[in-house]
Amino acid sequence: MRKNDIAIADGMVEVKFKPISGKEDQAGGVVWRWKDGNNYYVARANALEGNVSLYHTTNGSRQTIEYKDAPVAPAVWHTLRVEFKGSAIQVSLDGNVYQRQR
């Protein structure tokens, strides 16, 4: 069942991922506060780049909020979690907090 008229302003999203292969990216991520294909937030952890990144797309234009170096080992399961409340955003990888936005 799909419900299109739900909007969650505050909450948490979490994903477990295992970067296996890729020449440009070996990453996993989550999307939240999705309004449409031009307006949303993304957090991503990338094994090839060794970082956790946070983006916001507004009117189709992606803006990088922050990059942080982080150990993202390839071929290992990881947990990426985002907690958001109002303008506060916290991104953690495997239980370690890498980004806090207020």
PDB file of C-alpha atoms in Angstrom:
ATOM      1  CA  MET A   1       0.000   0.000   0.000  1.00  0.00           C
ATOM      2  CA  ARG A   2       1.288   3.448  -0.857  1.00  0.00           C
ATOM      3  CA  LYS A   3       0.178   6.688   0.731  1.00  0.00           C
ATOM      4  CA  ASN A   4       1.251   9.820  -1.124  1.00  0.00           C
ATOM      5  CA  ASP A   5      -0.093  12.500   1.197  1.00  0.00           C
ATOM      6  CA  ILE A   6       2.196  11.811   4.180  1.00  0.00           C
ATOM      7  CA  ALA A   7       4.864  14.341   5.181  1.00  0.00           C
ATOM      8  CA  ILE A   8       7.329  13.535   7.951  1.00  0.00           C
ATOM      9  CA  ALA A   9       9.151  16.636   9.158  1.00  0.00           C
ATOM     10  CA  ASP A  10      11.060  14.995  12.032  1.00  0.00           C
ATOM     11  CA  GLY A  11      12.287  11.432  12.275  1.00  0.00           C
ATOM     12  CA  MET A  12      14.987   8.918  11.430  1.00  0.00           C
ATOM     13  CA  VAL A  13      15.988   6.863   8.404  1.00  0.00           C
ATOM     14  CA  GLU A  14      18.519   4.045   8.372  1.00  0.00           C
ATOM     15  CA  VAL A  15      19.947   1.677   5.797  1.00  0.00           C
ATOM     16  CA  LYS A  16      22.336  -1.254   5.899  1.00  0.00           C
ATOM     17  CA  PHE A  17      24.537  -1.566   2.822  1.00  0.00           C
ATOM     18  CA  LYS A  18      27.588  -3.452   1.579  1.00  0.00           C
ATOM     19  CA  PRO A  19      29.751  -1.722  -1.077  1.00  0.00           C
ATOM     20  CA  ILE A  20      30.739  -4.551  -3.406  1.00  0.00           C
ATOM     21  CA  SER A  21      31.963  -3.083  -6.680  1.00  0.00           C
ATOM     22  CA  GLY A  22      32.052   0.011  -8.828  1.00  0.00           C
ATOM     23  CA  LYS A  23      34.674   2.120 -10.573  1.00  0.00           C
ATOM     24  CA  GLU A  24      33.111   5.540  -9.931  1.00  0.00           C
ATOM     25  CA  ASP A  25      31.294   4.879  -6.664  1.00  0.00           C
ATOM     26  CA  GLN A  26      30.904   2.120  -4.089  1.00  0.00           C
ATOM     27  CA  ALA A  27      28.311   3.723  -1.888  1.00  0.00           C
ATOM     28  CA  GLY A  28      25.071   3.437   0.020  1.00  0.00           C
ATOM     29  CA  GLY A  29      22.711   6.197   1.010  1.00  0.00           C
ATOM     30  CA  VAL A  30      19.334   7.390   2.196  1.00  0.00           C
ATOM     31  CA  VAL A  31      16.865  10.008   0.974  1.00  0.00           C
ATOM     32  CA  TRP A  32      14.463  11.890   3.247  1.00  0.00           C
ATOM     33  CA  ARG A  33      12.170  14.914   3.240  1.00  0.00           C
ATOM     34  CA  TRP A  34      11.348  13.996  -0.344  1.00  0.00           C
ATOM     35  CA  LYS A  35       8.910  16.461  -1.866  1.00  0.00           C
ATOM     36  CA  ASP A  36       9.574  15.548  -5.496  1.00  0.00           C
ATOM     37  CA  GLY A  37      12.506  14.733  -7.813  1.00  0.00           C
ATOM     38  CA  ASN A  38      13.794  18.285  -7.431  1.00  0.00           C
ATOM     39  CA  ASN A  39      13.533  18.758  -3.645  1.00  0.00           C
ATOM     40  CA  TYR A  40      15.003  16.324  -1.068  1.00  0.00           C
ATOM     41  CA  TYR A  41      17.943  15.512   1.228  1.00  0.00           C
ATOM     42  CA  VAL A  42      20.549  12.738   0.726  1.00  0.00           C
ATOM     43  CA  ALA A  43      23.204  11.267   2.998  1.00  0.00           C
ATOM     44  CA  ARG A  44      25.738   8.888   1.452  1.00  0.00           C
ATOM     45  CA  ALA A  45      28.763   6.854   2.536  1.00  0.00           C
ATOM     46  CA  ASN A  46      31.309   6.027  -0.187  1.00  0.00           C
ATOM     47  CA  ALA A  47      34.006   3.330   0.107  1.00  0.00           C
ATOM     48  CA  LEU A  48      36.027   4.575  -2.896  1.00  0.00           C
ATOM     49  CA  GLU A  49      36.193   8.132  -1.552  1.00  0.00           C
ATOM     50  CA  GLY A  50      36.318   7.155   2.126  1.00  0.00           C
ATOM     51  CA  ASN A  51      33.734   9.709   3.183  1.00  0.00           C
ATOM     52  CA  VAL A  52      30.241  10.461   4.385  1.00  0.00           C
ATOM     53  CA  SER A  53      28.446  13.249   2.544  1.00  0.00           C
ATOM     54  CA  LEU A  54      25.298  15.258   3.086  1.00  0.00           C
ATOM     55  CA  TYR A  55      23.392  17.001   0.262  1.00  0.00           C
ATOM     56  CA  HIS A  56      20.250  19.050  -0.168  1.00  0.00           C
ATOM     57  CA  THR A  57      18.577  19.407  -3.557  1.00  0.00           C
ATOM     58  CA  THR A  58      16.345  22.447  -4.019  1.00  0.00           C
ATOM     59  CA  ASN A  59      14.585  23.208  -7.304  1.00  0.00           C
ATOM     60  CA  GLY A  60      16.774  20.584  -9.010  1.00  0.00           C
ATOM     61  CA  SER A  61      20.069  22.117  -7.843  1.00  0.00           C
ATOM     62  CA  ARG A  62      22.162  19.889  -5.563  1.00  0.00           C
ATOM     63  CA  GLN A  63      24.114  21.669  -2.845  1.00  0.00           C
ATOM     64  CA  THR A  64      26.771  19.920  -0.784  1.00  0.00           C
ATOM     65  CA  ILE A  65      26.197  20.607   2.885  1.00  0.00           C
ATOM     66  CA  GLU A  66      29.239  18.716   4.158  1.00  0.00           C
ATOM     67  CA  TYR A  67      31.824  16.002   3.418  1.00  0.00           C
ATOM     68  CA  LYS A  68      33.616  14.169   6.226  1.00  0.00           C
ATOM     69  CA  ASP A  69      36.380  11.589   5.927  1.00  0.00           C
ATOM     70  CA  ALA A  70      35.140   8.251   7.249  1.00  0.00           C
ATOM     71  CA  PRO A  71      36.314   4.641   7.091  1.00  0.00           C
ATOM     72  CA  VAL A  72      33.929   2.921   4.681  1.00  0.00           C
ATOM     73  CA  ALA A  73      35.495  -0.478   4.060  1.00  0.00           C
ATOM     74  CA  PRO A  74      34.536  -2.285   0.843  1.00  0.00           C
ATOM     75  CA  ALA A  75      32.850  -5.720   1.034  1.00  0.00           C
ATOM     76  CA  VAL A  76      31.715  -5.074   4.637  1.00  0.00           C
ATOM     77  CA  TRP A  77      28.193  -4.370   5.902  1.00  0.00           C
ATOM     78  CA  HIS A  78      27.669  -0.816   7.190  1.00  0.00           C
ATOM     79  CA  THR A  79      24.779   1.049   8.830  1.00  0.00           C
ATOM     80  CA  LEU A  80      24.091   4.623   7.720  1.00  0.00           C
ATOM     81  CA  ARG A  81      21.618   6.512   9.913  1.00  0.00           C
ATOM     82  CA  VAL A  82      20.157  10.015   9.697  1.00  0.00           C
ATOM     83  CA  GLU A  83      18.194  11.674  12.482  1.00  0.00           C
ATOM     84  CA  PHE A  84      16.429  14.927  11.644  1.00  0.00           C
ATOM     85  CA  LYS A  85      14.371  17.385  13.653  1.00  0.00           C
ATOM     86  CA  GLY A  86      13.639  20.871  12.376  1.00  0.00           C
ATOM     87  CA  SER A  87      16.873  22.198  10.911  1.00  0.00           C
ATOM     88  CA  ALA A  88      19.032  19.764  12.957  1.00  0.00           C
ATOM     89  CA  ILE A  89      20.466  16.807  11.021  1.00  0.00           C
ATOM     90  CA  GLN A  90      22.775  14.139  12.420  1.00  0.00           C
ATOM     91  CA  VAL A  91      24.456  11.567  10.153  1.00  0.00           C
ATOM     92  CA  SER A  92      26.153   8.511  11.604  1.00  0.00           C
ATOM     93  CA  LEU A  93      27.959   5.550  10.069  1.00  0.00           C
ATOM     94  CA  ASP A  94      28.325   2.349  12.062  1.00  0.00           C
ATOM     95  CA  GLY A  95      27.398   4.198  15.255  1.00  0.00           C
ATOM     96  CA  ASN A  96      29.920   7.032  14.812  1.00  0.00           C
ATOM     97  CA  VAL A  97      28.521  10.538  14.265  1.00  0.00           C
ATOM     98  CA  TYR A  98      30.142  12.292  11.295  1.00  0.00           C
ATOM     99  CA  GLN A  99      27.873  15.251  10.643  1.00  0.00           C
ATOM    100  CA  ARG A 100      25.708  17.548  12.686  1.00  0.00           C
ATOM    101  CA  GLN A 101      23.840  20.407  11.067  1.00  0.00           C
ATOM    102  CA  ARG A 102      21.850  22.927  13.049  1.00  0.00           C
TER     103      ARG A 102
END
